[in-house]
GROMACS .gro file of C-alpha atoms in nm:
model
  274
    1MET     CA    1  -3.997   5.088  -6.205
    2LEU     CA    2  -3.953   4.744  -6.358
    3TRP     CA    3  -3.735   4.598  -6.077
    4LEU     CA    4  -3.980   4.726  -5.813
    5ALA     CA    5  -4.278   4.581  -5.989
    6GLN     CA    6  -4.106   4.247  -6.017
    7ALA     CA    7  -4.008   4.253  -5.652
    8THR     CA    8  -4.362   4.326  -5.532
    9GLN     CA    9  -4.537   4.061  -5.733
   10PRO     CA   10  -4.697   3.791  -5.512
   11ASP     CA   11  -4.525   3.457  -5.497
   12ALA     CA   12  -4.661   3.192  -5.728
   13PRO     CA   13  -4.878   2.938  -5.547
   14ALA     CA   14  -4.689   2.627  -5.440
   15GLU     CA   15  -4.758   2.319  -5.644
   16PRO     CA   16  -4.932   2.042  -5.453
   17VAL     CA   17  -4.706   1.764  -5.332
   18ALA     CA   18  -4.785   1.438  -5.499
   19THR     CA   19  -4.901   1.167  -5.262
   20PRO     CA   20  -4.693   0.852  -5.290
   21PRO     CA   21  -4.895   0.561  -5.427
   22GLY     CA   22  -5.050   0.335  -5.162
   23VAL     CA   23  -5.061   0.602  -4.885
   24ASN     CA   24  -5.407   0.686  -4.742
   25VAL     CA   25  -5.375   1.054  -4.645
   26ALA     CA   26  -5.702   1.061  -4.447
   27ARG     CA   27  -5.602   0.761  -4.236
   28VAL     CA   28  -5.259   0.907  -4.161
   29SER     CA   29  -5.403   1.242  -4.052
   30GLN     CA   30  -5.658   1.072  -3.824
   31ALA     CA   31  -5.403   0.847  -3.647
   32PRO     CA   32  -5.371   0.925  -3.274
   33ALA     CA   33  -5.051   1.095  -3.159
   34VAL     CA   34  -4.812   0.863  -2.976
   35PRO     CA   35  -4.624   1.034  -2.690
   36TYR     CA   36  -4.243   1.023  -2.715
   37THR     CA   37  -4.073   0.815  -2.452
   38ARG     CA   38  -3.702   0.875  -2.393
   39PRO     CA   39  -3.512   0.546  -2.400
   40PRO     CA   40  -3.341   0.456  -2.074
   41VAL     CA   41  -2.972   0.553  -2.038
   42LEU     CA   42  -2.761   0.242  -1.998
   43LYS     CA   43  -2.453   0.278  -1.783
   44ALA     CA   44  -2.170   0.029  -1.785
   45PRO     CA   45  -2.101  -0.116  -1.442
   46VAL     CA   46  -1.799   0.040  -1.275
   47ALA     CA   47  -1.557  -0.209  -1.129
   48LYS     CA   48  -1.493  -0.138  -0.764
   49PRO     CA   49  -1.129  -0.142  -0.656
   50GLN     CA   50  -1.040  -0.452  -0.464
   51ARG     CA   51  -0.965  -0.386  -0.100
   52ARG     CA   52  -0.684  -0.581   0.058
   53PRO     CA   53  -0.691  -0.680   0.420
   54PRO     CA   54  -0.502  -0.443   0.652
   55GLY     CA   55  -0.132  -0.517   0.662
   56MET     CA   56  -0.126  -0.683   0.318
   57ALA     CA   57   0.048  -0.543   0.009
   58GLU     CA   58   0.103  -0.660  -0.348
   59VAL     CA   59   0.449  -0.697  -0.498
   60CYS     CA   60   0.433  -0.712  -0.878
   61GLY     CA   61   0.557  -1.051  -0.995
   62TYR     CA   62   0.551  -1.203  -0.646
   63GLY     CA   63   0.202  -1.170  -0.501
   64GLU     CA   64   0.069  -1.048  -0.169
   65VAL     CA   65   0.291  -1.017   0.136
   66GLN     CA   66   0.217  -0.950   0.501
   67LEU     CA   67   0.372  -0.627   0.627
   68PRO     CA   68   0.498  -0.593   0.982
   69PRO     CA   69   0.355  -0.294   1.171
   70ASP     CA   70   0.692  -0.115   1.188
   71ASP     CA   71   0.798  -0.151   0.821
   72PRO     CA   72   0.578  -0.035   0.531
   73ASP     CA   73   0.827  -0.148   0.263
   74PRO     CA   74   0.710  -0.477   0.108
   75VAL     CA   75   1.052  -0.536  -0.049
   76GLN     CA   76   1.177  -0.650   0.291
   77ARG     CA   77   0.935  -0.944   0.277
   78ILE     CA   78   1.102  -1.083  -0.037
   79PRO     CA   79   1.373  -1.344   0.037
   80LEU     CA   80   1.716  -1.182   0.060
   81ASP     CA   81   1.878  -1.403  -0.204
   82VAL     CA   82   1.601  -1.313  -0.453
   83ARG     CA   83   1.656  -0.943  -0.387
   84ARG     CA   84   2.032  -0.968  -0.424
   85SER     CA   85   2.002  -1.165  -0.747
   86ALA     CA   86   1.770  -0.902  -0.899
   87ILE     CA   87   1.995  -0.610  -0.800
   88ASP     CA   88   2.306  -0.790  -0.927
   89ALA     CA   89   2.132  -0.852  -1.261
   90MET     CA   90   2.031  -0.486  -1.280
   91ASP     CA   91   2.386  -0.374  -1.201
   92ALA     CA   92   2.534  -0.601  -1.470
   93LEU     CA   93   2.290  -0.480  -1.735
   94MET     CA   94   2.352  -0.115  -1.654
   95LEU     CA   95   2.732  -0.151  -1.651
   96ALA     CA   96   2.717  -0.329  -1.989
   97SER     CA   97   2.510  -0.050  -2.146
   98ASP     CA   98   2.650   0.163  -2.426
   99ASP     CA   99   2.478   0.466  -2.271
  100ASP     CA  100   2.716   0.676  -2.059
  101GLN     CA  101   2.432   0.798  -1.839
  102VAL     CA  102   2.320   0.443  -1.760
  103ARG     CA  103   2.676   0.333  -1.675
  104ALA     CA  104   2.736   0.642  -1.461
  105ALA     CA  105   2.412   0.577  -1.272
  106ALA     CA  106   2.513   0.214  -1.207
  107LEU     CA  107   2.856   0.317  -1.078
  108TRP     CA  108   2.706   0.582  -0.850
  109MET     CA  109   2.431   0.354  -0.715
  110GLY     CA  110   2.678   0.073  -0.647
  111ALA     CA  111   2.923   0.298  -0.463
  112ARG     CA  112   2.677   0.528  -0.289
  113LEU     CA  113   2.400   0.289  -0.191
  114ARG     CA  114   2.545  -0.062  -0.187
  115GLY     CA  115   2.899   0.016  -0.075
  116ARG     CA  116   3.039  -0.217  -0.338
  117GLU     CA  117   3.391  -0.157  -0.476
  118VAL     CA  118   3.354   0.205  -0.368
  119ALA     CA  119   3.701   0.333  -0.462
  120SER     CA  120   3.706   0.147  -0.792
  121ARG     CA  121   3.360   0.266  -0.894
  122ILE     CA  122   3.430   0.629  -0.806
  123GLU     CA  123   3.751   0.614  -1.008
  124GLN     CA  124   3.559   0.471  -1.304
  125ILE     CA  125   3.285   0.731  -1.291
  126ALA     CA  126   3.541   1.011  -1.263
  127ARG     CA  127   3.725   0.886  -1.572
  128LEU     CA  128   3.396   0.852  -1.755
  129ALA     CA  129   3.302   1.211  -1.672
  130ALA     CA  130   3.645   1.352  -1.757
  131ALA     CA  131   3.605   1.222  -2.112
  132SER     CA  132   3.235   1.311  -2.143
  133GLN     CA  133   3.044   1.615  -2.263
  134ASP     CA  134   2.726   1.503  -2.086
  135PRO     CA  135   2.615   1.736  -1.804
  136PHE     CA  136   2.437   1.461  -1.610
  137VAL     CA  137   2.737   1.227  -1.621
  138TYR     CA  138   2.954   1.515  -1.500
  139ALA     CA  139   2.711   1.611  -1.224
  140ILE     CA  140   2.680   1.259  -1.086
  141ALA     CA  141   3.058   1.212  -1.098
  142LEU     CA  142   3.113   1.535  -0.905
  143GLU     CA  143   2.866   1.412  -0.641
  144ALA     CA  144   3.049   1.079  -0.619
  145CYS     CA  145   3.384   1.258  -0.589
  146ALA     CA  146   3.274   1.487  -0.306
  147GLY     CA  147   3.551   1.490  -0.044
  148ARG     CA  148   3.791   1.298  -0.267
  149ARG     CA  149   4.056   1.546  -0.377
  150GLY     CA  150   4.429   1.577  -0.337
  151PRO     CA  151   4.687   1.297  -0.344
  152ASP     CA  152   4.429   1.023  -0.293
  153GLY     CA  153   4.167   1.172  -0.523
  154GLY     CA  154   4.275   0.988  -0.836
  155SER     CA  155   4.073   1.089  -1.142
  156CYS     CA  156   3.842   1.300  -0.927
  157ASN     CA  157   4.116   1.564  -0.944
  158LEU     CA  158   4.040   1.595  -1.316
  159LEU     CA  159   3.690   1.726  -1.247
  160SER     CA  160   3.594   2.083  -1.164
  161ASN     CA  161   3.291   2.304  -1.122
  162ALA     CA  162   3.434   2.534  -1.387
  163GLN     CA  163   3.412   2.253  -1.643
  164TRP     CA  164   3.061   2.167  -1.522
  165VAL     CA  165   2.958   2.527  -1.592
  166ARG     CA  166   3.100   2.503  -1.944
  167LEU     CA  167   2.903   2.184  -2.009
  168ASP     CA  168   2.574   2.320  -1.871
  169PRO     CA  169   2.588   2.703  -1.889
  170ASP     CA  170   2.209   2.759  -1.886
  171ASN     CA  171   2.165   2.567  -1.559
  172ALA     CA  172   2.177   2.763  -1.233
  173VAL     CA  173   2.297   2.462  -1.029
  174PRO     CA  174   2.661   2.445  -1.153
  175TRP     CA  175   2.691   2.824  -1.121
  176GLN     CA  176   2.576   2.799  -0.759
  177ALA     CA  177   2.837   2.527  -0.700
  178LEU     CA  178   3.100   2.754  -0.854
  179ALA     CA  179   2.988   3.038  -0.623
  180ALA     CA  180   3.015   2.811  -0.319
  181GLU     CA  181   3.366   2.713  -0.425
  182ALA     CA  182   3.464   3.080  -0.458
  183ARG     CA  183   3.322   3.146  -0.111
  184GLU     CA  184   3.543   2.872   0.035
  185ARG     CA  185   3.845   3.038  -0.131
  186ASP     CA  186   3.735   3.377   0.009
  187GLU     CA  187   3.691   3.530  -0.337
  188PRO     CA  188   3.383   3.754  -0.299
  189LEU     CA  189   3.400   3.903  -0.649
  190ALA     CA  190   3.406   3.561  -0.815
  191GLU     CA  191   3.126   3.446  -0.585
  192ASP     CA  192   2.907   3.746  -0.670
  193GLN     CA  193   2.967   3.702  -1.042
  194ALA     CA  194   2.870   3.333  -1.031
  195LEU     CA  195   2.558   3.410  -0.828
  196GLN     CA  196   2.453   3.683  -1.071
  197ILE     CA  197   2.482   3.443  -1.365
  198ALA     CA  198   2.295   3.176  -1.170
  199ALA     CA  199   2.010   3.421  -1.114
  200LEU     CA  200   1.985   3.479  -1.491
  201ALA     CA  201   1.997   3.108  -1.584
  202THR     CA  202   1.700   2.973  -1.779
  203ARG     CA  203   1.653   2.669  -1.554
  204SER     CA  204   1.762   2.505  -1.228
  205ASP     CA  205   1.806   2.133  -1.292
  206VAL     CA  206   1.944   1.880  -1.044
  207HIS     CA  207   1.832   1.594  -1.273
  208THR     CA  208   1.563   1.462  -1.042
  209GLY     CA  209   1.370   1.164  -1.174
  210ARG     CA  210   1.647   1.045  -1.401
  211LEU     CA  211   1.775   0.746  -1.203
  212PRO     CA  212   1.455   0.535  -1.220
  213ARG     CA  213   1.429   0.606  -1.593
  214LEU     CA  214   1.786   0.494  -1.652
  215VAL     CA  215   1.724   0.173  -1.459
  216ASP     CA  216   1.410   0.111  -1.664
  217LYS     CA  217   1.601   0.178  -1.987
  218ALA     CA  218   1.868  -0.079  -1.899
  219LEU     CA  219   1.624  -0.352  -1.799
  220GLY     CA  220   1.443  -0.380  -2.131
  221PRO     CA  221   1.119  -0.574  -2.184
  222GLN     CA  222   1.272  -0.918  -2.130
  223MET     CA  223   1.324  -0.880  -1.755
  224PRO     CA  224   1.091  -1.103  -1.546
  225ALA     CA  225   0.827  -0.913  -1.351
  226LEU     CA  226   0.965  -0.967  -1.001
  227GLN     CA  227   1.324  -0.885  -1.097
  228ARG     CA  228   1.197  -0.574  -1.272
  229THR     CA  229   0.999  -0.468  -0.965
  230LEU     CA  230   1.298  -0.511  -0.735
  231ALA     CA  231   1.532  -0.329  -0.974
  232LEU     CA  232   1.293  -0.036  -1.020
  233SER     CA  233   1.243  -0.022  -0.645
  234ALA     CA  234   1.620   0.015  -0.608
  235GLY     CA  235   1.614   0.291  -0.870
  236LEU     CA  236   1.339   0.473  -0.685
  237SER     CA  237   1.530   0.441  -0.357
  238ALA     CA  238   1.840   0.581  -0.527
  239GLU     CA  239   1.630   0.867  -0.660
  240ALA     CA  240   1.509   0.946  -0.308
  241VAL     CA  241   1.870   0.965  -0.183
  242TRP     CA  242   1.977   1.180  -0.480
  243SER     CA  243   1.683   1.419  -0.443
  244ALA     CA  244   1.729   1.456  -0.067
  245SER     CA  245   2.100   1.533  -0.110
  246HIS     CA  246   2.005   1.815  -0.350
  247GLY     CA  247   1.736   1.963  -0.130
  248VAL     CA  248   1.441   1.825  -0.327
  249ALA     CA  249   1.143   1.704  -0.124
  250VAL     CA  250   1.059   1.338  -0.179
  251MET     CA  251   0.688   1.263  -0.201
  252HIS     CA  252   0.555   0.929  -0.076
  253SER     CA  253   0.205   0.798  -0.120
  254ALA     CA  254  -0.024   0.772   0.178
  255GLN     CA  255  -0.023   0.395   0.133
  256GLY     CA  256   0.353   0.373   0.178
  257PHE     CA  257   0.558   0.184  -0.078
  258ASP     CA  258   0.324   0.074  -0.357
  259LEU     CA  259   0.500  -0.204  -0.547
  260SER     CA  260   0.192  -0.337  -0.723
  261CYS     CA  261   0.216  -0.353  -1.102
  262GLU     CA  262  -0.012  -0.050  -1.139
  263GLY     CA  263   0.167   0.134  -0.861
  264MET     CA  264   0.506   0.089  -1.024
  265GLN     CA  265   0.372   0.224  -1.353
  266ARG     CA  266   0.231   0.528  -1.176
  267ARG     CA  267   0.557   0.596  -0.997
  268LEU     CA  268   0.756   0.568  -1.317
  269ALA     CA  269   0.512   0.807  -1.486
  270LEU     CA  270   0.573   1.060  -1.208
  271HIS     CA  271   0.945   1.055  -1.295
  272SER     CA  272   0.889   1.084  -1.671
  273PRO     CA  273   1.006   1.406  -1.838
  274ARG     CA  274   0.732   1.665  -1.878
   0.00000   0.00000   0.00000
């Protein structure tokens, strides 16, 4: 068959490869083989972390401070007037913000942690929440208003767990608060219903990590390094109080309170949304 005969024909001999002009083939073939030597691998030197003497710590924007044996917080080594000035500047910036969450955080931190104008600040945060549709603003106002109901409750009387549930229906936390309220009123059916809905909620969010981010948002890039460090340290302390009051474990580094520039960046990153 024609196709079989064509398929079984031997291949045509390969044409000789032309030797480039000026190349001596005999000399090339007789050249001794040179063994291959792998080039050395160059490694960039790794900078070793600087070790500070025991009892010393860095405060970003200030320098190194000597820590007493009984207090690992380097903030306490900063002069008191410098600390107060930085926190006052932070408070003013946050209260002047057009972000309701930032203002609510400032009001809560001032009343809860600094004890400044407590009644006035709680009244302001309650009014802010009563007019807001923001679940975080409402949650932080309810926390500020805890124990402030009745004739002396002011605008705190405008807030309720029922409204919190309406603002954040997919969050188990307000449903659990509503169940606890029903338990106090001795309403087992309402309590069971709230707990059942809480069990079906898609998330359980007590807004951990938000306070340091709101402080950072208010400061902006123009804040001097030391003032920024002290303000963020206050935000992190506020976060620890908020988390503990909501049953969230607060993790501290083995080195204590790291207020170095790199340490502050790491701590902020830990509180960034995932």
